[in-house]
XYZ file of N, CA, C and O in Angstrom:
864
model
N 50.555 238.382 54.801
C 49.266 238.232 55.493
C 49.510 238.072 56.983
O 50.338 237.267 57.407
N 48.798 238.853 57.773
C 48.964 238.797 59.216
C 48.089 237.736 59.843
O 47.097 237.299 59.257
N 48.424 237.312 61.035
C 47.620 236.296 61.718
C 46.352 236.898 62.319
O 46.271 238.092 62.577
N 45.368 236.022 62.515
C 44.146 236.426 63.213
C 44.206 235.792 64.594
O 43.999 234.589 64.753
N 44.525 236.622 65.555
C 44.734 236.106 66.900
C 43.687 236.573 67.885
O 42.577 236.970 67.522
N 44.081 236.553 69.137
C 43.168 236.891 70.228
C 42.678 238.330 70.142
O 41.494 238.611 70.379
N 43.576 239.262 69.807
C 43.192 240.671 69.737
C 42.157 240.910 68.639
O 41.191 241.661 68.830
N 42.372 240.272 67.491
C 41.434 240.437 66.387
C 40.063 239.838 66.727
O 39.026 240.426 66.428
N 40.075 238.696 67.387
C 38.812 238.065 67.779
C 38.073 238.935 68.796
O 36.852 239.093 68.727
N 38.836 239.504 69.732
C 38.224 240.386 70.738
C 37.604 241.606 70.063
O 36.520 242.058 70.442
N 38.266 242.127 69.041
C 37.748 243.280 68.314
C 36.445 242.927 67.594
O 35.498 243.725 67.560
N 36.382 241.718 67.035
C 35.139 241.255 66.415
C 34.017 241.147 67.443
O 32.863 241.509 67.166
N 34.342 240.661 68.638
C 33.337 240.542 69.683
C 32.835 241.913 70.141
O 31.660 242.073 70.484
N 33.722 242.903 70.114
C 33.303 244.265 70.432
C 32.321 244.756 69.367
O 31.313 245.403 69.688
N 32.623 244.471 68.105
C 31.703 244.825 67.032
C 30.374 244.107 67.165
O 29.304 244.689 66.938
N 30.422 242.822 67.556
C 29.206 242.048 67.761
C 28.355 242.657 68.873
O 27.127 242.715 68.773
N 29.013 243.117 69.921
C 28.286 243.749 71.030
C 27.454 244.930 70.533
O 26.275 245.061 70.864
N 28.054 245.771 69.703
C 27.337 246.947 69.192
C 26.267 246.551 68.189
O 25.219 247.215 68.094
N 26.496 245.473 67.443
C 25.463 244.975 66.534
C 24.224 244.549 67.308
O 23.094 244.910 66.960
N 24.448 243.770 68.362
C 23.333 243.279 69.180
C 22.623 244.436 69.885
O 21.383 244.503 69.896
N 23.395 245.364 70.453
C 22.793 246.505 71.151
C 21.976 247.365 70.197
O 20.880 247.819 70.545
N 22.501 247.589 68.996
C 21.784 248.402 68.021
C 20.479 247.725 67.605
O 19.441 248.388 67.489
N 20.521 246.423 67.388
C 19.308 245.684 67.023
C 18.282 245.734 68.153
O 17.078 245.910 67.905
N 18.746 245.601 69.394
C 17.833 245.641 70.551
C 17.191 247.015 70.687
O 15.971 247.141 70.858
N 18.009 248.064 70.615
C 17.492 249.430 70.744
C 16.509 249.735 69.617
O 15.422 250.280 69.854
N 16.889 249.376 68.383
C 16.003 249.625 67.256
C 14.698 248.862 67.363
O 13.626 249.402 67.079
N 14.775 247.606 67.813
C 13.580 246.771 67.903
C 12.656 247.235 69.027
O 11.436 247.341 68.833
N 13.220 247.522 70.193
C 12.389 247.963 71.322
C 11.821 249.355 71.054
O 10.617 249.599 71.234
N 12.696 250.275 70.618
C 12.208 251.617 70.301
C 11.193 251.594 69.181
O 10.139 252.247 69.247
N 11.489 250.810 68.132
C 10.553 250.677 67.026
C 9.254 250.015 67.446
O 8.179 250.351 66.935
N 9.349 249.089 68.399
C 8.146 248.421 68.893
C 7.228 249.367 69.639
O 6.001 249.328 69.476
N 7.815 250.246 70.451
C 7.016 251.210 71.215
C 6.265 252.149 70.270
O 5.055 252.341 70.387
N 7.004 252.723 69.314
C 6.363 253.619 68.351
C 5.500 252.839 67.358
O 4.494 253.351 66.849
N 5.903 251.591 67.077
C 5.143 250.766 66.141
C 3.740 250.465 66.639
O 2.781 250.442 65.850
N 3.597 250.219 67.937
C 2.274 249.988 68.518
C 1.389 251.207 68.308
O 0.214 251.104 67.916
N 1.970 252.389 68.566
C 1.221 253.637 68.387
C 0.794 253.805 66.926
O -0.358 254.164 66.636
N 1.713 253.527 66.013
C 1.408 253.655 64.589
C 0.312 252.660 64.184
O -0.610 253.008 63.434
N 0.411 251.432 64.679
C -0.597 250.419 64.346
C -1.976 250.846 64.846
O -2.985 250.666 64.136
N -2.034 251.403 66.048
C -3.321 251.856 66.599
C -3.885 253.024 65.800
O -5.091 253.090 65.551
N -3.004 253.936 65.389
C -3.461 255.069 64.579
C -3.905 254.616 63.194
O -4.851 255.161 62.620
N -3.214 253.611 62.646
C -3.572 253.090 61.316
C -4.929 252.396 61.326
O -5.590 252.304 60.288
N -5.333 251.901 62.488
C -6.619 251.206 62.581
C -7.680 252.043 63.284
O -8.752 251.539 63.611
N -7.372 253.311 63.526
C -8.330 254.185 64.209
C -9.440 254.615 63.257
O -9.361 254.418 62.042
N -10.465 255.235 63.816
C -11.579 255.715 63.002
C -11.326 257.115 62.456
O -12.139 257.620 61.681
N -10.198 257.719 62.863
C -9.868 259.061 62.405
C -9.152 258.996 61.062
O -8.062 258.433 60.960
N -9.752 259.580 60.044
C -9.210 259.497 58.695
C -7.841 260.156 58.589
O -6.929 259.641 57.937
N -7.683 261.322 59.236
C -6.408 262.053 59.178
C -5.282 261.226 59.786
O -4.173 261.172 59.238
N -5.550 260.561 60.916
C -4.532 259.735 61.573
C -4.123 258.571 60.676
O -2.945 258.240 60.569
N -5.090 257.971 60.006
C -4.789 256.848 59.111
C -3.934 257.310 57.930
O -3.002 256.624 57.528
N -4.248 258.463 57.389
C -3.503 258.966 56.236
C -2.078 259.361 56.612
O -1.125 259.078 55.873
N -1.924 260.044 57.738
C -0.585 260.482 58.174
C 0.314 259.280 58.435
O 1.465 259.229 57.988
N -0.206 258.292 59.160
C 0.609 257.109 59.475
C 0.864 256.261 58.228
O 1.930 255.652 58.106
N -0.084 256.243 57.300
C 0.141 255.520 56.042
C 1.274 256.182 55.258
O 2.111 255.497 54.660
N 1.312 257.506 55.269
C 2.396 258.223 54.604
C 3.735 257.970 55.268
O 4.759 257.786 54.586
N 3.738 257.958 56.598
C 4.961 257.680 57.364
C 5.503 256.299 57.018
O 6.697 256.136 56.733
N 4.620 255.315 57.014
C 5.027 253.945 56.681
C 5.528 253.877 55.249
O 6.547 253.236 54.953
N 4.830 254.564 54.346
C 5.222 254.555 52.941
C 6.617 255.110 52.711
O 7.382 254.574 51.893
N 6.970 256.167 53.452
C 8.301 256.768 53.312
C 9.392 255.777 53.699
O 10.380 255.598 52.973
N 9.225 255.106 54.826
C 10.278 254.207 55.315
C 10.291 252.866 54.595
O 11.341 252.246 54.469
N 9.132 252.407 54.125
C 9.115 251.162 53.361
C 9.539 251.386 51.912
O 10.000 250.460 51.254
N 9.409 252.603 51.435
C 9.710 252.893 50.046
C 11.090 253.454 49.789
O 11.428 253.772 48.642
N 11.900 253.593 50.834
C 13.263 254.107 50.680
C 14.258 253.139 51.310
O 13.929 252.452 52.283
N 15.480 253.070 50.785
C 16.483 252.149 51.352
C 16.902 252.562 52.763
O 16.977 253.764 53.075
N 17.184 251.581 53.591
C 17.666 251.845 54.936
C 18.961 252.655 54.906
O 19.187 253.524 55.763
N 19.793 252.400 53.926
C 21.055 253.133 53.798
C 20.802 254.628 53.648
O 21.469 255.452 54.286
N 19.814 254.999 52.827
C 19.478 256.402 52.647
C 18.923 257.006 53.932
O 19.216 258.157 54.285
N 18.133 256.228 54.664
C 17.574 256.702 55.924
C 18.683 257.003 56.936
O 18.617 257.987 57.679
N 19.711 256.153 56.957
C 20.852 256.397 57.842
C 21.562 257.689 57.467
O 21.916 258.492 58.342
N 21.760 257.909 56.181
C 22.400 259.140 55.709
C 21.588 260.364 56.113
O 22.130 261.356 56.610
N 20.281 260.309 55.871
C 19.419 261.464 56.137
C 19.425 261.813 57.622
O 19.538 262.993 57.995
N 19.306 260.816 58.482
C 19.292 261.080 59.919
C 20.649 261.600 60.387
O 20.732 262.611 61.093
N 21.716 260.941 59.959
C 23.057 261.311 60.436
C 23.446 262.718 59.997
O 23.877 263.541 60.801
N 23.270 262.993 58.700
C 23.674 264.304 58.183
C 22.575 265.352 58.353
O 22.858 266.546 58.451
N 21.318 264.906 58.379
C 20.219 265.846 58.574
C 20.243 266.484 59.948
O 20.012 267.696 60.093
N 20.530 265.683 60.967
C 20.620 266.217 62.329
C 21.771 267.208 62.425
O 21.665 268.255 63.075
N 22.879 266.917 61.748
C 24.031 267.822 61.760
C 23.690 269.162 61.104
O 24.150 270.228 61.545
N 22.864 269.123 60.051
C 22.461 270.362 59.368
C 21.607 271.250 60.269
O 21.559 272.470 60.082
N 20.947 270.651 61.238
C 20.142 271.423 62.190
C 20.998 272.046 63.283
O 20.487 272.740 64.159
N 22.298 271.799 63.200
C 23.215 272.363 64.185
C 23.328 271.548 65.460
O 23.872 272.012 66.461
N 22.809 270.321 65.409
C 22.874 269.439 66.584
C 23.955 268.399 66.338
O 23.908 267.668 65.354
N 24.917 268.346 67.226
C 26.000 267.381 67.076
C 25.655 266.091 67.829
O 25.419 266.112 69.032
N 25.614 265.008 67.100
C 25.357 263.707 67.715
C 26.407 262.722 67.224
O 26.907 262.850 66.104
N 26.752 261.779 68.072
C 27.719 260.774 67.624
C 27.024 259.720 66.769
O 25.796 259.695 66.656
N 27.816 258.871 66.158
C 27.274 257.883 65.224
C 26.288 256.935 65.910
O 25.284 256.538 65.302
N 26.557 256.577 67.160
C 25.681 255.652 67.878
C 24.264 256.213 68.017
O 23.273 255.524 67.717
N 24.139 257.468 68.438
C 22.820 258.081 68.597
C 22.108 258.178 67.255
O 20.914 257.884 67.132
N 22.843 258.572 66.220
C 22.245 258.739 64.893
C 21.696 257.427 64.351
O 20.562 257.369 63.858
N 22.496 256.369 64.428
C 22.022 255.093 63.887
C 20.907 254.505 64.748
O 19.997 253.851 64.231
N 20.938 254.753 66.056
C 19.865 254.268 66.930
C 18.546 254.938 66.564
O 17.489 254.280 66.507
N 18.581 256.245 66.282
C 17.376 256.964 65.867
C 16.880 256.424 64.530
O 15.685 256.156 64.351
N 17.809 256.259 63.580
C 17.428 255.776 62.247
C 16.808 254.384 62.312
O 15.774 254.121 61.674
N 17.398 253.486 63.086
C 16.870 252.123 63.174
C 15.539 252.092 63.923
O 14.672 251.277 63.620
N 15.370 252.969 64.901
C 14.094 253.047 65.618
C 12.981 253.503 64.686
O 11.888 252.920 64.668
N 13.249 254.547 63.899
C 12.252 255.041 62.954
C 11.929 253.974 61.897
O 10.761 253.736 61.565
N 12.977 253.341 61.379
C 12.810 252.290 60.370
C 11.969 251.149 60.932
O 11.009 250.687 60.283
N 12.312 250.686 62.121
C 11.597 249.552 62.723
C 10.155 249.927 63.066
O 9.249 249.101 62.923
N 9.923 251.162 63.505
C 8.563 251.561 63.877
C 7.623 251.494 62.683
O 6.457 251.093 62.828
N 8.118 251.872 61.503
C 7.275 251.833 60.305
C 6.928 250.397 59.925
O 5.758 250.070 59.653
N 7.924 249.515 59.919
C 7.680 248.132 59.511
C 6.856 247.375 60.551
O 5.923 246.644 60.205
N 7.201 247.546 61.826
C 6.437 246.862 62.867
C 5.019 247.410 62.949
O 4.069 246.654 63.186
N 4.877 248.720 62.756
C 3.546 249.309 62.769
C 2.648 248.704 61.701
O 1.475 248.410 61.945
N 3.205 248.482 60.507
C 2.418 247.888 59.426
C 2.146 246.405 59.682
O 1.047 245.909 59.399
N 3.133 245.694 60.227
C 2.918 244.282 60.571
C 1.796 244.153 61.589
O 0.878 243.329 61.442
N 1.861 244.978 62.624
C 0.866 244.893 63.694
C -0.479 245.450 63.272
O -1.517 245.015 63.767
N -0.498 246.396 62.339
C -1.766 246.869 61.784
C -2.499 245.721 61.112
O -3.699 245.516 61.309
N -1.745 244.950 60.325
C -2.345 243.802 59.658
C -2.860 242.763 60.642
O -3.924 242.171 60.438
N -2.116 242.537 61.719
C -2.538 241.527 62.692
C -3.750 241.996 63.500
O -4.606 241.183 63.859
N -3.834 243.306 63.765
C -5.011 243.843 64.461
C -6.258 243.646 63.600
O -7.313 243.233 64.084
N -6.119 243.923 62.297
C -7.255 243.769 61.398
C -7.587 242.300 61.146
O -8.695 241.987 60.704
N -6.625 241.408 61.436
C -6.873 239.970 61.257
C -7.640 239.354 62.424
O -8.150 238.234 62.300
N -7.727 240.060 63.534
C -8.506 239.559 64.673
C -9.979 239.540 64.262
O -10.491 240.539 63.739
N -10.675 238.438 64.458
C -12.085 238.358 64.053
C -12.910 239.517 64.600
O -12.791 239.877 65.780
N -13.743 240.113 63.749
C -14.538 241.268 64.152
C -15.507 240.918 65.283
O -15.919 241.784 66.053
N -15.854 239.649 65.353
C -16.751 239.232 66.429
C -16.167 239.496 67.811
O -16.908 239.750 68.771
N -14.839 239.436 67.923
C -14.186 239.700 69.204
C -14.409 241.160 69.632
O -14.723 241.443 70.787
N -14.250 242.071 68.672
C -14.460 243.489 68.970
C -15.927 243.766 69.269
O -16.247 244.542 70.176
N -16.804 243.147 68.501
C -18.232 243.351 68.722
C -18.657 242.836 70.097
O -19.474 243.461 70.780
N -18.076 241.705 70.512
C -18.385 241.168 71.840
C -17.883 242.105 72.928
O -18.560 242.320 73.943
N -16.680 242.666 72.732
C -16.132 243.610 73.707
C -17.000 244.859 73.799
O -17.229 245.393 74.897
N -17.483 245.328 72.662
C -18.379 246.489 72.663
C -19.675 246.176 73.393
O -20.211 247.015 74.135
N -20.187 244.962 73.184
C -21.431 244.559 73.834
C -21.276 244.510 75.353
O -22.238 244.757 76.094
N -20.044 244.199 75.793
C -19.766 244.159 77.235
C -19.526 245.548 77.818
O -19.330 245.686 79.023
N -19.491 246.548 76.944
C -19.314 247.919 77.417
C -17.873 248.303 77.688
O -17.615 249.279 78.394
N -16.925 247.554 77.131
C -15.518 247.882 77.336
C -15.152 249.130 76.534
O -15.515 249.247 75.363
N -14.421 250.052 77.162
C -13.985 251.241 76.431
C -12.771 250.891 75.567
O -12.231 249.785 75.637
N -12.326 251.837 74.749
C -11.311 251.563 73.718
C -10.031 250.962 74.313
O -9.509 249.975 73.792
N -9.510 251.561 75.387
C -8.247 251.096 75.968
C -8.371 249.649 76.452
O -7.527 248.799 76.146
N -9.424 249.351 77.180
C -9.624 247.985 77.680
C -9.859 247.007 76.539
O -9.372 245.875 76.564
N -10.603 247.464 75.527
C -10.889 246.600 74.380
C -9.604 246.209 73.662
O -9.400 245.044 73.317
N -8.735 247.179 73.471
C -7.473 246.906 72.791
C -6.522 246.098 73.679
O -5.922 245.116 73.252
N -6.373 246.532 74.929
C -5.393 245.922 75.835
C -5.760 244.494 76.222
O -4.885 243.627 76.310
N -7.028 244.251 76.446
C -7.442 242.954 76.986
C -7.985 241.983 75.936
O -7.992 240.772 76.176
N -8.439 242.504 74.798
C -9.090 241.630 73.822
C -8.320 241.562 72.507
O -7.915 240.489 72.057
N -8.098 242.719 71.884
C -7.563 242.736 70.520
C -6.059 242.504 70.471
O -5.574 241.625 69.751
N -5.286 243.291 71.229
C -3.827 243.230 71.107
C -3.221 241.880 71.487
O -2.285 241.426 70.819
N -3.698 241.206 72.545
C -3.126 239.876 72.840
C -3.274 238.900 71.671
O -2.347 238.136 71.371
N -4.431 238.922 71.006
C -4.638 238.040 69.856
C -3.814 238.505 68.657
O -3.244 237.688 67.929
N -3.747 239.820 68.461
C -2.977 240.365 67.340
C -1.493 240.044 67.496
O -0.807 239.741 66.511
N -0.995 240.120 68.726
C 0.412 239.818 68.980
C 0.732 238.380 68.605
O 1.763 238.101 67.970
N -0.156 237.473 68.953
C 0.048 236.059 68.626
C 0.066 235.858 67.113
O 0.919 235.144 66.575
N -0.851 236.524 66.413
C -0.929 236.399 64.951
C 0.334 236.938 64.285
O 0.822 236.397 63.295
N 0.880 238.019 64.861
C 1.997 238.722 64.217
C 3.368 238.138 64.539
O 4.364 238.568 63.953
N 3.448 237.174 65.451
C 4.747 236.701 65.918
C 5.678 236.218 64.809
O 6.855 236.604 64.776
N 5.233 235.389 63.862
C 6.165 234.951 62.804
C 6.726 236.116 62.002
O 7.940 236.170 61.735
N 5.865 237.050 61.609
C 6.320 238.207 60.832
C 7.216 239.120 61.659
O 8.188 239.685 61.154
N 6.913 239.249 62.943
C 7.723 240.093 63.821
C 9.126 239.514 63.991
O 10.120 240.241 63.934
N 9.201 238.207 64.186
C 10.505 237.548 64.309
C 11.281 237.671 63.000
O 12.493 237.924 62.999
N 10.574 237.508 61.886
C 11.225 237.659 60.582
C 11.802 239.050 60.397
O 12.910 239.203 59.864
N 11.073 240.056 60.836
C 11.594 241.422 60.715
C 12.796 241.624 61.625
O 13.756 242.311 61.264
N 12.780 241.032 62.827
C 13.924 241.146 63.736
C 15.185 240.592 63.087
O 16.268 241.186 63.202
N 15.059 239.476 62.390
C 16.207 238.896 61.679
C 16.731 239.876 60.632
O 17.944 240.103 60.512
N 15.819 240.481 59.872
C 16.226 241.459 58.864
C 16.880 242.674 59.509
O 17.832 243.251 58.962
N 16.387 243.072 60.658
C 16.949 244.228 61.360
C 18.382 243.939 61.819
O 19.261 244.803 61.717
N 18.608 242.741 62.340
C 19.954 242.358 62.785
C 20.926 242.413 61.616
O 22.025 242.966 61.718
N 20.517 241.842 60.484
C 21.388 241.873 59.299
C 21.549 243.292 58.763
O 22.608 243.654 58.238
N 20.513 244.102 58.911
C 20.564 245.483 58.440
C 21.522 246.366 59.218
O 21.941 247.420 58.722
N 21.890 245.949 60.431
C 22.824 246.758 61.223
C 24.172 246.896 60.534
O 24.930 247.814 60.847
N 24.468 245.997 59.592
C 25.748 246.076 58.884
C 25.866 247.372 58.078
O 26.973 247.831 57.787
N 24.730 247.990 57.736
C 24.754 249.234 56.968
C 25.183 250.428 57.807
O 25.544 251.471 57.265
N 25.149 250.279 59.132
C 25.507 251.395 60.017
C 26.968 251.807 59.856
O 27.348 252.924 60.212
N 27.781 250.927 59.296
C 29.199 251.246 59.099
C 29.388 252.428 58.163
O 30.423 253.110 58.209
N 28.390 252.717 57.328
C 28.520 253.768 56.334
C 28.661 255.148 56.969
O 29.198 256.071 56.357
N 28.191 255.295 58.219
C 28.314 256.589 58.894
C 29.383 256.532 60.002
O 29.394 257.370 60.907
N 30.244 255.542 59.921
C 31.370 255.464 60.849
C 31.117 254.668 62.106
O 31.956 254.661 63.017
N 29.973 253.987 62.172
C 29.658 253.176 63.352
C 30.332 251.818 63.214
O 30.167 251.134 62.210
N 31.100 251.429 64.216
C 31.847 250.168 64.139
C 31.034 249.041 64.766
O 31.008 248.874 65.980
N 30.326 248.316 63.907
C 29.604 247.126 64.363
C 30.334 245.900 63.818
O 31.498 246.005 63.422
N 29.697 244.761 63.772
C 30.379 243.511 63.432
C 30.989 243.542 62.029
O 32.155 243.174 61.842
N 30.225 243.967 61.039
C 30.734 243.978 59.668
C 31.883 244.957 59.498
O 32.893 244.649 58.842
N 31.740 246.140 60.078
C 32.812 247.143 59.990
C 34.057 246.658 60.721
O 35.188 246.858 60.246
N 33.875 246.012 61.859
C 35.018 245.453 62.591
C 35.728 244.410 61.729
O 36.972 244.368 61.674
N 34.951 243.580 61.021
C 35.542 242.595 60.119
C 36.305 243.247 58.985
O 37.384 242.774 58.593
N 35.775 244.339 58.464
C 36.463 245.047 57.382
C 37.794 245.621 57.847
O 38.799 245.542 57.136
N 37.797 246.173 59.056
C 39.036 246.739 59.607
C 40.084 245.642 59.790
O 41.257 245.803 59.420
N 39.684 244.501 60.348
C 40.611 243.387 60.559
C 41.096 242.840 59.220
O 42.280 242.503 59.054
N 40.189 242.760 58.253
C 40.563 242.277 56.922
C 41.625 243.170 56.287
O 42.576 242.678 55.667
N 41.468 244.476 56.444
C 42.447 245.418 55.889
C 43.813 245.291 56.566
O 44.851 245.566 55.956
N 43.801 244.881 57.825
C 45.054 244.756 58.580
C 45.753 243.426 58.320
O 46.988 243.356 58.310
N 44.957 242.364 58.137
C 45.538 241.024 58.022
C 45.616 240.521 56.574
O 46.302 239.527 56.314
N 44.898 241.177 55.658
C 44.839 240.761 54.256
C 44.299 239.338 54.111
O 44.751 238.571 53.256
N 43.322 239.018 54.961
C 42.665 237.706 54.879
C 41.147 237.891 54.828
O 40.430 237.497 55.751
N 40.653 238.481 53.748
C 39.219 238.794 53.693
C 38.307 237.576 53.734
O 37.256 237.610 54.388
N 38.694 236.489 53.060
C 37.831 235.313 53.044
C 37.682 234.712 54.443
O 36.579 234.341 54.861
N 38.781 234.617 55.143
C 38.745 234.055 56.491
C 37.967 234.966 57.440
O 37.087 234.510 58.182
N 38.278 236.265 57.391
C 37.638 237.215 58.307
C 36.137 237.272 58.067
O 35.335 237.147 59.003
N 35.735 237.448 56.802
C 34.308 237.572 56.530
C 33.595 236.227 56.603
O 32.368 236.182 56.768
N 34.343 235.140 56.496
C 33.759 233.834 56.774
C 33.368 233.726 58.242
O 32.291 233.217 58.580
N 34.245 234.228 59.123
C 33.944 234.245 60.562
C 32.766 235.162 60.847
O 31.856 234.827 61.612
N 32.775 236.362 60.229
C 31.676 237.325 60.415
C 30.355 236.716 59.964
O 29.334 236.814 60.663
N 30.371 236.070 58.792
C 29.158 235.433 58.289
C 28.664 234.330 59.208
O 27.453 234.182 59.421
N 29.595 233.566 59.776
C 29.226 232.491 60.698
C 28.569 233.051 61.960
O 27.607 232.478 62.487
N 29.066 234.196 62.428
C 28.489 234.823 63.626
C 27.063 235.280 63.340
O 26.152 235.061 64.147
N 26.870 235.914 62.181
C 25.507 236.331 61.808
C 24.586 235.114 61.716
O 23.422 235.159 62.162
N 25.103 234.033 61.141
C 24.285 232.818 60.993
C 23.891 232.257 62.353
O 22.737 231.863 62.565
N 24.836 232.226 63.283
C 24.565 231.694 64.627
C 23.484 232.503 65.327
O 22.668 231.967 66.086
N 23.447 233.807 65.063
C 22.432 234.669 65.681
C 21.089 234.539 64.971
O 20.046 234.388 65.608
N 21.117 234.597 63.637
C 19.880 234.730 62.866
C 19.167 233.416 62.594
O 17.928 233.374 62.571
N 19.931 232.324 62.384
C 19.272 231.075 62.018
C 18.315 230.559 63.088
O 17.184 230.165 62.753
N 18.687 230.548 64.372
C 17.718 230.083 65.383
C 16.441 230.924 65.396
O 15.345 230.384 65.592
N 16.581 232.243 65.190
C 15.395 233.105 65.158
C 14.521 232.767 63.951
O 13.295 232.659 64.076
N 15.152 232.608 62.789
C 14.401 232.253 61.577
C 13.713 230.903 61.745
O 12.549 230.723 61.345
N 14.422 229.957 62.321
C 13.860 228.623 62.547
C 12.670 228.697 63.502
O 11.635 228.041 63.273
N 12.807 229.495 64.568
C 11.711 229.640 65.530
C 10.494 230.285 64.873
O 9.353 229.868 65.103
N 10.741 231.295 64.043
C 9.640 231.952 63.352
C 8.920 231.024 62.391
O 7.680 231.006 62.332
N 9.687 230.225 61.652
C 9.080 229.272 60.711
C 8.283 228.205 61.451
O 7.180 227.836 61.032
N 8.842 227.714 62.553
C 8.140 226.706 63.337
C 6.848 227.240 63.924
O 5.817 226.559 63.924
N 6.890 228.475 64.395
C 5.692 229.093 64.962
C 4.621 229.284 63.895
O 3.434 229.050 64.134
N 5.056 229.695 62.708
C 4.113 229.891 61.607
C 3.430 228.580 61.226
O 2.217 228.548 60.969
N 4.195 227.492 61.193
C 3.626 226.186 60.843
C 2.638 225.725 61.907
O 1.563 225.189 61.583
N 2.978 225.938 63.174
C 2.064 225.534 64.259
C 0.762 226.326 64.201
O -0.333 225.781 64.429
N 0.893 227.602 63.892
C -0.318 228.443 63.797
C -1.181 228.027 62.612
O -2.407 228.054 62.675
N -0.521 227.652 61.499
C -1.266 227.201 60.324
C -2.019 225.907 60.614
O -3.179 225.736 60.197
N -1.402 224.981 61.358
C -2.067 223.729 61.722
C -3.233 223.989 62.667
O -4.281 223.362 62.549
N -3.035 224.917 63.607
C -4.093 225.217 64.577
C -5.305 225.872 63.907
O -6.435 225.752 64.382
N -5.045 226.572 62.788
C -6.128 227.268 62.094
C -6.971 226.343 61.228
O -8.032 226.716 60.741
N -6.474 225.117 60.978
C -7.223 224.187 60.124
C -8.461 223.636 60.816
O -8.482 223.437 61.997
């Protein structure tokens, strides 16, 4: 069994860097498209609601692992060469957009209808009504669920290793194969995930409890 020294720890930190970057890119990219999906899901256009419902259904009804495979190998079949980083970033963005879009759709519909009716009475057009009245309240309502999804997204980045992307879990696997100390290596990897995810989960739970008390 080989030692776990400075070089191995540095390699884990490199993997952690890509884990964090992938989660950030997926969350921000998914958030941008997720807002659009949420607005289309709550629009008065029947076709837009059906198309976005189908889009959400595809990504919520299939494993993230399969989505990574389809994007990585599907793009290659189109004759476009992309590296693993671009492929997994696209896959995580699409995945996050579907889940965030549905979370935010629910929060938009949870805003009291009286707020929208008041905005209409004031003569606010759709963009102003959404930007100034509905979305700020919907964002507040959705925060616990949004934080919860971010935690799941961070943990989900471990699946990116399947297409050759070296993130934290894959880096741990490589070190484990070299040192023959899987329990120690993956214990460290698990501790790193816990340090990242537990504060977020705790913040989300605390926010949910505060909102529940305020609603009483």
